[in-house]
C-alpha cells in the first residue's frame, strides 16, 4: 500500500512536502521511511495482547481463539490489555506531572536562593492562591508563593486519602462527587503513578475493571493535578498568555540569520534562550560572522508556550522536527524533554546543525550536552546561543532551501484572556451557546502520528466542526497545525456556519482558539468547569466533546482518559492498542459513559467522527432543554 507513498500522501502541508522531497533527494532518512521499514507492524502489539511484564514472557494471546488464550502466569487478554493501558496512562501522567514539578521547584529555588526567574504575574499568583484558600490580603507575593509551593509539592507527596488539593480547588462539586463515588479521586500525583506500576507488575491486579478505574484515577491526577500545576505555575513565573499574533511553519526560518530552534516542552529553558537571543553582544557576534541577526523559533509544545506568551514564531509540530534540519539553515536545535526524535542527531550529521541537549534526564547520544541549571540559567542560555552563532560560518549555503510556507496566527487564549475578551465573564459565550448560534464546543488535542497523513485529521475535523457552528478550542500539535493552515485568523470565520461566524465577527476572534501546549489542556478543563458552574450543571451535561485526531504519545492517552474522566465524550482518530480485549474496549467506549459521564469513541475518518461529535452535542443540548 505504501509502495508509492508520495510526499503529498505524507502531509497535507506544502512546506512539509517540499522538505520531504528534499530529504528524499539527498537520501536523508525520516520518520516516514522508518515507518515503512517497520511494516507490517506486529498484530499482537496493535491489539495490545502482548505481555512483557515478567521474564516468563513475552506472552501473547491469539486473537482468533485458535492459539493460547492465557500467558504463562494465566493472565488473559483482558488483563494484559488493561495492564498495558494503565502503564501508558501512568507514563503520560509522569511526563506532564514531572514537568509540573520542575516548574514548582524552579519557583521554590527562586524564593529560597533567588534564581533568574522572578514572579512575573502577581495577579495570577493571587488568583491561584484565592482558589486554594491561601490568604492574600496584606501579604507579599513571596509569602503567598511559598504557601502555593508547599501545597503543590504536597500534592506530590501527601500520604492521606483525601483528594489532591489542586483538583479539590479547581473541580466543581458535582464532578468531585462522581469521582468520590467511583473511588477515582486522586490522593497524590506520584502515588497514583507508582500504584499504577505496582498494580500492573507481575501477579497483582488482574481485574480489567479495577485496573481501568485506577488508570482513570491516575489520569485525573495529571489533568487536574500535574498538568494544571504546570500551567498555573508557568503563568505565575512567565506570565499568563494574552491574545496576540505569531507565525507558524517551516517558513519562519530565515536564510540570512542564525537560526535556533527550541524544541521540547519546558519553558524554564526556552524562556531564557529567547532572552539570550536578544542579547546585543551575541547579535553583534552573529553580525561579525556575516549573519543579519539571530532568529530563535520554537518547535512542538515548548514552541507553543513561546507563541502563547511572546508571539515567538513556531517552526512546526512533531512530524516537522527532522524537516527543520533538512532546510540546512538551522545552526542549533536545542532540546529538553518529550517528543524529541533521537534521529535528530543523524539528520543533523548531514548538515552543520548542532543538536544541544539540556535536560539532566534526557541525553541524546551524538548531541552536544549543555545541561541546564536554573541557578545559572542566563549564563547557560547565552552559552547555548553562542554555540549556535559560532556555528553559522559552518553552514553550507548550497544545501540551504527554506520553504516559503508560513502563516500568521492569533493565539494566547488562556482562560484569563478569553474572559477579558468577553468582558470579564463567560456570559456572552454561554448565551451564544444557549441561543444556538454556537451549538457546542469541541476541545481538540494532541500529536502527529506518522501513520496518519500529517495535519490531515486535525484540519478536516476542525473545518467540518466549525462549518456546523461548533467552536473549537485546543492545544498541542493540533494548535500548530491550525496555525500553519491559517485557521487561527479571524477571517477564517468565513468558513464557519452562520451562527459561529456572527459570534466570531462580533468578537474579532477566529473560529478555533489556541489554548497552548499539552499541559495547557488543563486550561480547557478550567474553562469547561467554569461553564458548568455558571449553568449549575456538571461538565458531563454540557454540549462538549473532545478529540485527539492524530494521537501518538502516552501523554495523549492520558489526556484522553482525563477528558473522559471529566465527563467528556472523547474521539480518537487512531485505533488504540486496547481492541484486543472486548471487555476493556466496552469499558472505555460504553460503560465509562454511565460511570463518569464520558467515554472514548474511536473513528479514523474525521468526517464521520465530526458527525458523531455533532450528534452527541445535539443530544446534550436536548437534555439541557436548549
Ligand atoms: Fe508531543 Fe507536546 Fe503530542 Fe505534539 S501534541 S506530539 S505530545 S508535542 Ni503535546
Ligand atoms: Fe506472561 Fe504473565 Fe509474565 Fe505477562 S506477567 S509475561 S502474561 S507470565
Coordinates of C-alpha atoms and ligand atoms in Angstrom, one line a residue:
X1 CA 0.0 0.0 0.0
X2 CA 2.9 2.3 0.7
X3 CA 4.8 1.5 -2.4
X4 CA 4.1 4.9 -3.9
X5 CA 3.9 6.8 -0.7
X6 CA 4.3 10.3 -2.1
X7 CA 5.1 13.4 -0.1
X8 CA 1.6 14.6 -0.7
X9 CA 0.3 11.5 1.0
X10 CA 2.6 12.0 3.9
X11 CA 1.5 15.6 4.7
X12 CA -1.2 18.0 3.6
X13 CA 1.2 20.9 4.1
X14 CA 3.1 22.2 1.1
X15 CA 6.2 23.4 3.1
X16 CA 6.4 19.9 4.7
X17 CA 6.0 18.2 1.3
X18 CA 8.8 20.3 -0.1
X19 CA 11.2 19.3 2.7
X20 CA 10.2 15.6 2.4
X21 CA 11.2 15.9 -1.2
X22 CA 14.5 17.5 -0.4
X23 CA 15.2 14.7 2.2
X24 CA 14.4 12.0 -0.3
X25 CA 16.6 13.6 -2.9
X26 CA 19.5 13.9 -0.5
X27 CA 19.0 10.4 0.9
X28 CA 18.1 11.6 4.4
X29 CA 16.0 9.2 6.3
X30 CA 12.9 10.5 8.1
X31 CA 10.1 9.1 10.2
X32 CA 8.1 8.0 7.2
X33 CA 11.0 5.9 5.8
X34 CA 11.3 4.3 9.2
X35 CA 7.6 3.6 9.4
X36 CA 7.7 2.0 6.0
X37 CA 10.6 -0.2 7.2
X38 CA 8.6 -1.3 10.2
X39 CA 5.7 -2.6 8.1
X40 CA 3.8 -4.8 8.6
X41 CA 3.7 -3.9 12.2
X42 CA 3.1 -6.6 14.8
X43 CA -0.6 -7.5 15.0
X44 CA -0.4 -8.6 18.6
X45 CA 1.1 -5.2 19.6
X46 CA -1.6 -3.4 17.7
X47 CA -4.2 -5.2 19.6
X48 CA -2.4 -4.8 22.9
X49 CA -2.4 -8.5 23.7
X50 CA 1.4 -8.9 24.1
X51 CA 2.8 -9.0 27.6
X52 CA 6.5 -8.5 28.6
X53 CA 5.9 -7.7 32.2
X54 CA 7.8 -10.7 33.5
X55 CA 10.7 -12.8 32.2
X56 CA 8.5 -15.8 31.6
X57 CA 7.2 -13.8 28.7
X58 CA 6.9 -12.4 26.2
X59 CA 3.4 -13.9 26.2
X60 CA 0.8 -13.3 23.6
X61 CA -2.9 -14.1 23.2
X62 CA -4.2 -15.5 19.9
X63 CA -7.0 -13.1 19.0
X64 CA -8.6 -15.7 16.8
X65 CA -9.1 -18.1 19.6
X66 CA -7.0 -20.9 18.0
X67 CA -3.8 -20.5 19.9
X68 CA -3.1 -19.7 23.5
X69 CA -5.7 -17.7 25.5
X70 CA -3.5 -17.2 28.5
X71 CA 0.0 -16.1 29.3
X72 CA 2.3 -18.4 31.3
X73 CA 1.0 -16.9 34.6
X74 CA -2.6 -17.3 33.5
X75 CA -3.2 -13.7 32.5
X76 CA -6.0 -13.3 29.9
X77 CA -6.2 -10.8 27.0
X78 CA -8.4 -8.7 29.3
X79 CA -5.8 -8.4 32.0
X80 CA -2.9 -7.9 29.6
X81 CA -4.7 -5.1 27.6
X82 CA -5.8 -3.4 30.8
X83 CA -2.3 -3.5 32.3
X84 CA -0.7 -2.1 29.1
X85 CA -3.2 0.7 29.0
X86 CA -2.7 1.6 32.7
X87 CA 1.1 1.7 32.1
X88 CA 0.6 4.0 29.2
X89 CA -1.6 6.4 31.2
X90 CA 1.0 6.3 34.1
X91 CA 3.8 7.2 31.7
X92 CA 1.8 10.0 30.2
X93 CA 0.9 11.3 33.6
X94 CA 4.5 11.1 34.7
X95 CA 5.7 13.2 31.7
X96 CA 3.3 16.0 32.4
X97 CA 3.5 15.9 36.1
X98 CA 7.2 15.7 36.4
X99 CA 7.3 18.8 34.1
X100 CA 4.8 20.4 36.6
X101 CA 7.1 19.5 39.5
X102 CA 10.1 21.1 37.8
X103 CA 8.2 24.4 37.4
X104 CA 7.2 24.3 41.1
X105 CA 10.8 23.6 42.1
X106 CA 12.0 26.5 39.9
X107 CA 9.7 28.8 41.9
X108 CA 10.9 27.3 45.1
X109 CA 14.5 27.9 44.1
X110 CA 13.6 31.5 43.3
X111 CA 12.1 32.0 46.7
X112 CA 14.9 30.4 48.6
X113 CA 18.0 31.3 46.6
X114 CA 16.9 33.8 44.0
X115 CA 17.1 32.3 40.5
X116 CA 16.9 34.5 37.4
X117 CA 13.1 33.7 37.4
X118 CA 11.3 36.3 39.3
X119 CA 7.5 36.1 39.7
X120 CA 6.1 37.8 36.6
X121 CA 2.4 37.6 37.1
X122 CA 1.3 38.6 40.7
X123 CA -2.3 38.8 39.6
X124 CA -2.3 35.1 38.6
X125 CA -0.4 34.3 41.8
X126 CA -3.2 35.8 43.8
X127 CA -5.9 34.2 41.7
X128 CA -4.5 30.8 42.2
X129 CA -4.0 31.5 45.9
X130 CA -7.6 32.5 46.4
X131 CA -8.8 29.4 44.7
X132 CA -6.7 27.3 47.1
X133 CA -7.8 29.2 50.1
X134 CA -4.4 30.8 50.7
X135 CA -4.8 34.3 52.3
X136 CA -3.6 37.1 50.0
X137 CA -4.6 40.4 51.8
X138 CA -1.7 42.4 53.0
X139 CA 0.8 39.6 52.2
X140 CA 3.9 39.9 50.0
X141 CA 4.0 37.9 46.7
X142 CA 6.8 35.8 48.1
X143 CA 4.9 34.8 51.2
X144 CA 1.9 33.8 49.1
X145 CA 4.1 31.9 46.6
X146 CA 5.7 30.0 49.4
X147 CA 2.3 28.7 50.5
X148 CA 1.4 27.7 47.0
X149 CA 4.7 25.9 46.5
X150 CA 4.0 23.9 49.7
X151 CA 0.5 23.0 48.6
X152 CA 1.7 21.9 45.1
X153 CA 4.6 19.8 46.5
X154 CA 2.1 18.4 49.0
X155 CA 0.0 17.1 46.1
X156 CA 3.1 15.1 45.0
X157 CA 3.9 13.8 48.5
X158 CA 1.0 13.8 51.0
X159 CA 0.1 10.4 52.3
X160 CA -3.6 10.8 53.4
X161 CA -6.6 9.5 51.5
X162 CA -8.0 12.9 50.6
X163 CA -8.3 14.2 47.1
X164 CA -5.3 16.3 45.9
X165 CA -5.7 20.0 46.8
X166 CA -5.5 21.3 43.3
X167 CA -8.2 19.0 42.0
X168 CA -10.3 19.8 45.1
X169 CA -9.9 23.5 44.5
X170 CA -10.5 23.6 40.7
X171 CA -13.1 20.9 40.0
X172 CA -16.8 21.7 40.7
X173 CA -18.7 19.8 43.4
X174 CA -20.8 17.6 41.1
X175 CA -17.7 16.3 39.3
X176 CA -15.9 15.6 42.6
X177 CA -18.9 13.7 43.9
X178 CA -18.7 11.5 40.8
X179 CA -15.0 10.8 41.4
X180 CA -15.5 10.1 45.1
X181 CA -18.5 7.8 44.4
X182 CA -16.5 5.8 41.9
X183 CA -13.3 5.8 44.0
X184 CA -11.2 7.6 41.4
X185 CA -10.4 10.8 43.3
X186 CA -6.6 11.0 43.2
X187 CA -4.8 11.3 46.5
X188 CA -1.2 12.1 45.5
X189 CA 0.1 12.6 41.9
X190 CA 3.3 10.5 42.4
X191 CA 1.4 7.9 44.4
X192 CA -1.2 7.2 41.7
X193 CA 1.6 6.8 39.2
X194 CA 3.6 4.4 41.5
X195 CA 0.4 2.5 42.3
X196 CA -0.2 2.1 38.5
X197 CA 3.2 0.4 38.3
X198 CA 2.5 -1.7 41.4
X199 CA -0.9 -2.9 40.3
X200 CA 0.4 -3.8 36.8
X201 CA 3.5 -5.6 37.9
X202 CA 3.5 -9.4 37.7
X203 CA 0.9 -11.1 39.8
X204 CA -1.0 -8.1 41.3
X205 CA -4.3 -6.7 39.9
X206 CA -5.9 -8.8 37.2
X207 CA -9.4 -7.4 37.0
X208 CA -9.8 -5.1 34.0
X209 CA -12.4 -3.0 35.9
X210 CA -10.2 -2.1 38.8
X211 CA -7.2 -1.7 36.6
X212 CA -9.0 0.8 34.3
X213 CA -10.5 2.5 37.3
X214 CA -7.0 3.1 38.6
X215 CA -5.9 4.3 35.2
X216 CA -8.7 6.9 35.3
X217 CA -7.6 7.9 38.8
X218 CA -4.0 8.4 37.6
X219 CA -5.2 10.4 34.6
X220 CA -7.2 12.8 36.9
X221 CA -4.0 13.2 39.0
X222 CA -2.4 14.5 35.8
X223 CA -5.2 16.7 34.3
X224 CA -6.5 18.2 37.5
X225 CA -3.1 17.9 39.2
X226 CA 0.3 17.7 37.5
X227 CA -0.6 19.4 34.2
X228 CA -2.8 22.0 35.9
X229 CA 0.1 22.8 38.3
X230 CA 2.5 23.1 35.3
X231 CA 0.2 25.6 33.6
X232 CA -0.6 27.7 36.7
X233 CA 3.0 27.9 37.9
X234 CA 4.3 28.7 34.4
X235 CA 1.8 31.5 34.2
X236 CA 3.0 32.8 37.6
X237 CA 6.6 32.7 36.6
X238 CA 6.4 33.6 32.9
X239 CA 3.1 35.5 32.6
X240 CA -0.4 34.4 31.7
X241 CA -0.8 34.4 27.9
X242 CA -2.7 37.3 26.3
X243 CA -4.2 37.4 22.8
X244 CA -1.5 38.2 20.3
X245 CA -0.1 37.5 16.9
X246 CA 2.5 35.0 15.8
X247 CA 3.7 33.0 12.8
X248 CA 3.9 29.3 12.1
X249 CA 5.5 26.7 9.8
X250 CA 9.0 26.0 8.4
X251 CA 9.0 29.3 6.5
X252 CA 9.7 31.1 9.8
X253 CA 13.4 30.1 9.4
X254 CA 15.4 32.9 7.9
X255 CA 18.1 32.5 5.3
X256 CA 20.4 35.3 6.5
X257 CA 20.1 34.8 10.2
X258 CA 21.5 32.4 12.8
X259 CA 18.6 30.1 13.2
X260 CA 18.0 28.4 16.6
X261 CA 15.1 26.0 17.0
X262 CA 14.0 25.4 20.6
X263 CA 12.2 22.1 20.8
X264 CA 10.7 20.1 23.7
X265 CA 8.3 21.0 26.5
X266 CA 9.5 23.0 29.5
X267 CA 9.5 26.8 29.2
X268 CA 12.0 27.1 32.0
X269 CA 14.6 26.6 29.3
X270 CA 13.0 28.2 26.3
X271 CA 12.1 31.4 28.1
X272 CA 15.8 32.0 28.8
X273 CA 17.0 31.1 25.3
X274 CA 14.8 33.7 23.6
X275 CA 16.1 36.2 26.1
X276 CA 19.7 35.3 25.3
X277 CA 18.9 35.5 21.5
X278 CA 18.2 39.2 22.0
X279 CA 21.5 39.9 23.8
X280 CA 23.1 42.8 21.9
X281 CA 26.6 41.3 22.4
X282 CA 25.5 38.0 20.8
X283 CA 23.7 39.7 18.0
X284 CA 26.9 41.7 17.3
X285 CA 28.8 38.4 17.2
X286 CA 26.3 37.0 14.8
X287 CA 26.9 40.0 12.5
X288 CA 30.6 39.6 12.8
X289 CA 30.1 36.1 11.3
X290 CA 28.1 37.5 8.4
X291 CA 24.6 36.9 9.7
X292 CA 22.0 39.7 9.9
X293 CA 21.0 38.6 13.4
X294 CA 19.6 35.8 15.5
X295 CA 16.3 34.1 14.8
X296 CA 15.1 32.0 17.7
X297 CA 12.0 29.9 16.9
X298 CA 10.0 27.2 18.7
X299 CA 9.0 23.6 17.9
X300 CA 6.4 21.4 19.4
X301 CA 4.9 22.2 22.8
X302 CA 7.8 24.5 24.1
X303 CA 7.2 26.4 20.8
X304 CA 3.6 26.8 21.7
X305 CA 4.5 28.1 25.2
X306 CA 6.6 30.8 23.5
X307 CA 4.0 31.5 20.8
X308 CA 1.3 31.9 23.5
X309 CA 3.4 34.2 25.7
X310 CA 5.6 36.1 23.3
X311 CA 4.3 35.6 19.8
X312 CA 7.6 33.8 19.0
X313 CA 7.3 32.1 15.6
X314 CA 6.9 28.3 15.7
X315 CA 8.7 26.2 13.0
X316 CA 6.4 23.2 13.2
X317 CA 4.8 20.3 15.1
X318 CA 6.0 16.8 15.9
X319 CA 6.5 15.5 12.3
X320 CA 8.3 18.6 11.1
X321 CA 11.2 18.4 13.6
X322 CA 13.5 16.5 11.3
X323 CA 12.5 18.6 8.3
X324 CA 13.5 21.8 10.1
X325 CA 17.1 20.5 10.0
X326 CA 16.6 19.3 6.4
X327 CA 16.3 23.0 5.4
X328 CA 20.1 23.2 6.0
X329 CA 19.6 26.5 7.7
X330 CA 19.5 25.6 11.4
X331 CA 22.6 26.3 13.4
X332 CA 21.3 24.7 16.5
X333 CA 18.3 22.7 17.7
X334 CA 18.1 23.0 21.4
X335 CA 16.1 20.2 23.1
X336 CA 14.9 19.4 26.6
X337 CA 12.3 16.6 27.2
X338 CA 9.5 14.8 25.4
X339 CA 8.5 14.1 21.8
X340 CA 12.1 14.6 20.6
X341 CA 13.2 12.1 18.0
X342 CA 16.6 10.5 18.7
X343 CA 17.1 10.5 14.9
X344 CA 17.6 14.3 15.0
X345 CA 21.3 13.6 15.7
X346 CA 21.5 11.5 12.5
X347 CA 19.7 14.1 10.4
X348 CA 21.9 16.9 11.8
X349 CA 25.0 14.9 10.7
X350 CA 24.1 15.6 7.1
X351 CA 24.4 19.3 7.8
X352 CA 26.3 21.6 10.1
X353 CA 23.4 21.6 12.6
X354 CA 24.3 21.0 16.3
X355 CA 21.7 19.2 18.5
X356 CA 22.1 20.6 22.0
X357 CA 20.5 18.5 24.8
X358 CA 19.9 20.4 28.0
X359 CA 17.9 18.3 30.4
X360 CA 19.6 16.2 33.1
X361 CA 17.0 13.5 32.3
X362 CA 17.3 13.4 28.6
X363 CA 20.6 12.7 26.9
X364 CA 20.9 12.2 23.1
X365 CA 23.9 10.2 22.0
X366 CA 25.8 12.3 19.5
X367 CA 24.5 15.6 20.7
X368 CA 26.3 18.4 22.4
X369 CA 25.5 18.3 26.1
X370 CA 24.9 21.6 27.8
X371 CA 22.9 20.7 30.9
X372 CA 20.6 23.3 32.2
X373 CA 20.7 24.6 35.7
X374 CA 18.1 27.1 36.9
X375 CA 20.6 29.0 39.1
X376 CA 22.9 29.7 36.1
X377 CA 20.0 29.9 33.6
X378 CA 21.1 33.2 32.0
X379 CA 24.7 32.1 31.6
X380 CA 23.9 28.7 30.2
X381 CA 21.3 30.2 27.8
X382 CA 24.0 32.6 26.5
X383 CA 26.4 29.8 26.1
X384 CA 23.9 27.8 24.0
X385 CA 23.1 30.8 21.8
X386 CA 26.9 31.4 21.4
X387 CA 27.4 27.8 20.2
X388 CA 24.7 28.4 17.6
X389 CA 26.2 31.8 16.5
X390 CA 29.7 30.3 16.2
X391 CA 28.3 27.5 14.1
X392 CA 27.0 30.0 11.4
X393 CA 30.2 30.1 9.3
X394 CA 30.0 26.3 9.0
X395 CA 26.7 26.5 7.1
X396 CA 26.9 25.2 3.6
X397 CA 24.9 27.7 1.5
X398 CA 24.4 25.3 -1.4
X399 CA 22.5 23.0 0.9
X400 CA 20.1 25.6 2.1
X401 CA 16.5 25.5 1.0
X402 CA 13.9 27.1 3.2
X403 CA 10.3 26.6 2.1
X404 CA 8.2 29.8 1.8
X405 CA 5.2 28.3 3.6
X406 CA 4.2 30.1 6.8
X407 CA 1.0 31.6 8.1
X408 CA 0.1 34.3 10.6
X409 CA -1.9 33.1 13.6
X410 CA -3.6 34.7 16.6
X411 CA -3.0 32.8 19.8
X412 CA -2.7 33.3 23.6
X413 CA -6.2 32.2 24.5
X414 CA -5.7 31.5 28.2
X415 CA -8.9 31.3 30.2
X416 CA -8.0 34.7 31.6
X417 CA -7.6 36.1 28.1
X418 CA -10.9 34.6 26.9
X419 CA -12.6 36.1 29.9
X420 CA -11.1 39.5 29.2
X421 CA -12.1 39.4 25.6
X422 CA -15.7 38.6 26.7
X423 CA -15.8 41.5 29.2
X424 CA -15.0 39.6 32.4
X425 CA -17.4 36.7 32.3
X426 CA -18.3 33.8 30.1
X427 CA -21.8 35.0 29.8
X428 CA -21.6 36.1 26.1
X429 CA -20.2 32.7 25.1
X430 CA -22.8 30.9 27.2
X431 CA -25.6 33.0 25.8
X432 CA -24.4 32.2 22.3
X433 CA -24.5 28.5 23.2
X434 CA -27.9 28.7 24.8
X435 CA -29.3 30.7 21.8
X436 CA -27.9 28.1 19.5
X437 CA -25.6 30.4 17.5
X438 CA -22.8 28.2 18.8
X439 CA -24.1 24.6 19.1
X440 CA -21.3 23.5 21.4
X441 CA -17.5 23.4 21.9
X442 CA -15.0 20.7 21.0
X443 CA -11.5 20.6 22.5
X444 CA -9.0 19.1 20.1
X445 CA -5.6 18.0 21.3
X446 CA -2.6 16.0 20.6
X447 CA 0.0 14.9 18.3
X448 CA 1.0 14.0 14.8
X449 CA 1.4 10.3 14.0
X450 CA 3.5 9.1 11.0
X451 CA 0.7 6.6 10.4
X452 CA -1.7 9.5 9.7
X453 CA -1.2 12.0 6.8
X454 CA 0.4 14.9 8.7
X455 CA -2.1 17.5 9.8
X456 CA -4.9 16.0 7.7
X457 CA -7.2 14.8 10.5
X458 CA -6.7 18.0 12.5
X459 CA -7.7 20.2 9.7
X460 CA -10.5 18.2 8.2
X461 CA -12.1 17.6 11.6
X462 CA -11.7 21.3 12.6
X463 CA -13.2 22.5 9.3
X464 CA -16.1 20.2 9.5
X465 CA -17.0 21.1 13.0
X466 CA -16.7 24.9 12.6
X467 CA -18.9 24.6 9.5
X468 CA -21.5 23.2 11.8
X469 CA -21.3 26.1 14.3
X470 CA -19.1 24.4 16.8
X471 CA -16.4 26.5 18.4
X472 CA -13.1 24.7 18.7
X473 CA -10.5 25.1 21.5
X474 CA -7.4 23.1 21.6
X475 CA -3.7 22.6 22.3
X476 CA -0.6 20.8 21.3
X477 CA 0.4 19.8 17.7
X478 CA -3.3 20.4 16.7
X479 CA -2.7 24.1 17.5
X480 CA 0.4 24.2 15.4
X481 CA -1.4 22.5 12.5
X482 CA -4.2 25.1 12.7
X483 CA -1.7 28.0 12.9
X484 CA 0.1 26.6 9.8
X485 CA -3.1 26.3 7.9
X486 CA -4.4 29.8 8.6
X487 CA -7.3 28.7 10.8
X488 CA -6.2 30.9 13.7
X489 CA -7.0 34.1 11.7
X490 CA -10.2 36.0 12.4
X491 CA -11.0 35.9 8.7
X492 CA -11.2 32.1 8.8
X493 CA -14.6 32.6 10.4
X494 CA -15.9 33.0 6.8
X495 CA -15.6 29.2 6.7
X496 CA -17.8 28.7 9.8
X497 CA -21.5 28.3 9.9
X498 CA -23.6 31.4 10.1
X499 CA -24.1 31.4 13.8
X500 CA -20.4 30.8 14.8
X501 CA -19.4 33.3 12.1
X502 CA -21.5 36.0 13.6
X503 CA -20.1 35.5 17.1
X504 CA -16.5 35.4 15.8
X505 CA -17.1 38.6 13.8
X506 CA -18.6 40.4 16.8
X507 CA -15.6 39.5 18.9
X508 CA -12.9 39.6 16.3
X509 CA -11.7 36.1 17.0
X510 CA -11.0 33.0 14.9
X511 CA -13.4 30.1 15.0
X512 CA -10.7 27.9 16.7
X513 CA -8.8 29.1 19.7
X514 CA -5.2 28.2 20.5
X515 CA -5.0 27.5 24.3
X516 CA -1.4 26.4 24.3
X517 CA 0.8 23.3 24.9
X518 CA -0.3 19.9 26.0
X519 CA -0.1 20.7 29.8
X520 CA -2.4 23.5 28.9
X521 CA -5.2 21.0 28.3
X522 CA -5.8 21.9 31.9
X523 CA -6.9 25.3 30.6
X524 CA -9.7 23.6 28.7
X525 CA -10.8 21.7 31.9
X526 CA -10.9 25.0 33.8
X527 CA -13.0 26.6 31.1
X528 CA -15.4 23.7 30.9
X529 CA -15.6 23.7 34.7
X530 CA -16.4 27.5 34.8
X531 CA -19.2 27.0 32.3
X532 CA -20.6 24.1 34.3
X533 CA -20.6 26.2 37.4
X534 CA -22.2 29.2 35.7
X535 CA -25.0 27.0 34.4
X536 CA -25.4 25.0 37.6
X537 CA -24.7 21.7 36.0
X538 CA -21.8 19.2 35.7
X539 CA -19.3 19.2 32.9
X540 CA -20.8 16.0 31.6
X541 CA -24.1 17.9 31.0
X542 CA -22.6 20.5 28.7
X543 CA -22.6 20.3 24.9
X544 CA -18.9 19.5 24.7
X545 CA -16.7 16.8 23.2
X546 CA -13.0 16.1 22.9
X547 CA -10.8 14.7 20.2
X548 CA -7.3 13.6 19.6
X549 CA -7.5 13.0 15.8
X550 CA -3.8 12.2 15.3
X551 CA -2.9 10.8 18.8
X552 CA 0.6 9.4 19.2
X553 CA 2.1 9.6 22.7
X554 CA 1.3 8.0 26.0
X555 CA 0.6 11.6 27.2
X556 CA -2.2 11.7 24.6
X557 CA -3.6 8.5 26.1
X558 CA -3.6 10.1 29.5
X559 CA -5.2 13.4 28.3
X560 CA -7.9 11.4 26.5
X561 CA -8.5 9.5 29.7
X562 CA -8.8 12.5 31.9
X563 CA -11.2 14.1 29.4
X564 CA -13.3 11.0 29.7
X565 CA -13.0 11.2 33.5
X566 CA -14.1 14.8 33.4
X567 CA -17.3 13.7 31.7
X568 CA -16.5 14.4 28.1
X569 CA -17.0 12.1 25.0
X570 CA -13.6 11.9 23.5
X571 CA -12.8 10.9 20.0
X572 CA -9.6 9.1 19.0
X573 CA -8.5 9.2 15.3
X574 CA -6.3 6.2 15.7
X575 CA -7.2 2.7 16.9
X576 CA -5.5 2.3 20.3
X577 CA -3.8 -0.9 21.3
X578 CA -6.7 -1.9 23.5
X579 CA -9.0 -3.5 21.0
X580 CA -7.6 -7.0 21.8
X581 CA -9.9 -7.0 24.8
X582 CA -13.6 -6.9 24.3
X583 CA -14.2 -6.1 27.9
X584 CA -11.7 -3.2 28.1
X585 CA -13.0 -1.8 24.8
X586 CA -16.5 -2.0 26.1
X587 CA -15.5 -0.4 29.4
X588 CA -13.8 2.5 27.7
X589 CA -16.3 3.1 24.9
X590 CA -19.6 2.4 26.6
X591 CA -19.7 1.6 30.3
X592 CA -17.5 4.6 31.2
X593 CA -20.3 6.9 30.0
X594 CA -22.6 5.5 32.7
X595 CA -19.9 5.7 35.4
X596 CA -18.1 9.0 34.8
X597 CA -20.3 10.6 32.1
X598 CA -17.7 10.4 29.4
X599 CA -16.3 7.7 27.1
X600 CA -13.9 7.1 24.2
X601 CA -15.1 6.9 20.7
X602 CA -12.8 5.5 18.0
X603 CA -13.1 6.6 14.4
X604 CA -10.2 7.1 11.9
X605 CA -12.4 9.0 9.4
X606 CA -12.6 12.7 10.6
X607 CA -15.7 13.4 8.6
X608 CA -17.6 10.5 10.2
X609 CA -16.1 11.5 13.6
X610 CA -17.4 15.1 13.2
X611 CA -20.9 13.8 12.6
X612 CA -20.9 11.7 15.7
X613 CA -19.5 14.5 17.8
X614 CA -22.2 16.9 16.4
X615 CA -24.9 14.3 17.2
X616 CA -23.5 14.0 20.7
X617 CA -23.5 17.8 21.2
X618 CA -27.1 18.0 19.9
X619 CA -28.2 15.2 22.4
X620 CA -26.6 17.2 25.2
X621 CA -28.4 20.3 24.1
X622 CA -31.7 18.5 24.1
X623 CA -31.1 17.1 27.6
X624 CA -30.4 20.6 28.8
X625 CA -33.6 21.8 27.1
X626 CA -31.8 24.3 24.9
Ligands
LIG1 FE1 4.2 15.7 21.5 FE2 3.7 18.2 23.0 FE3 1.8 15.2 21.1 FE4 2.9 17.2 19.9 S1 0.9 17.2 20.9 S2 3.4 15.1 19.7 S3 2.7 15.0 23.0 S4 4.5 17.9 21.2 NI1 1.5 17.7 23.1
LIG2 FE1 3.5 -13.8 30.6 FE2 2.1 -13.3 32.9 FE3 4.7 -12.7 32.7 FE4 3.0 -11.3 31.3 S1 3.1 -11.4 33.6 S2 4.9 -12.0 30.6 S3 1.4 -12.8 30.8 S4 3.8 -14.8 32.5

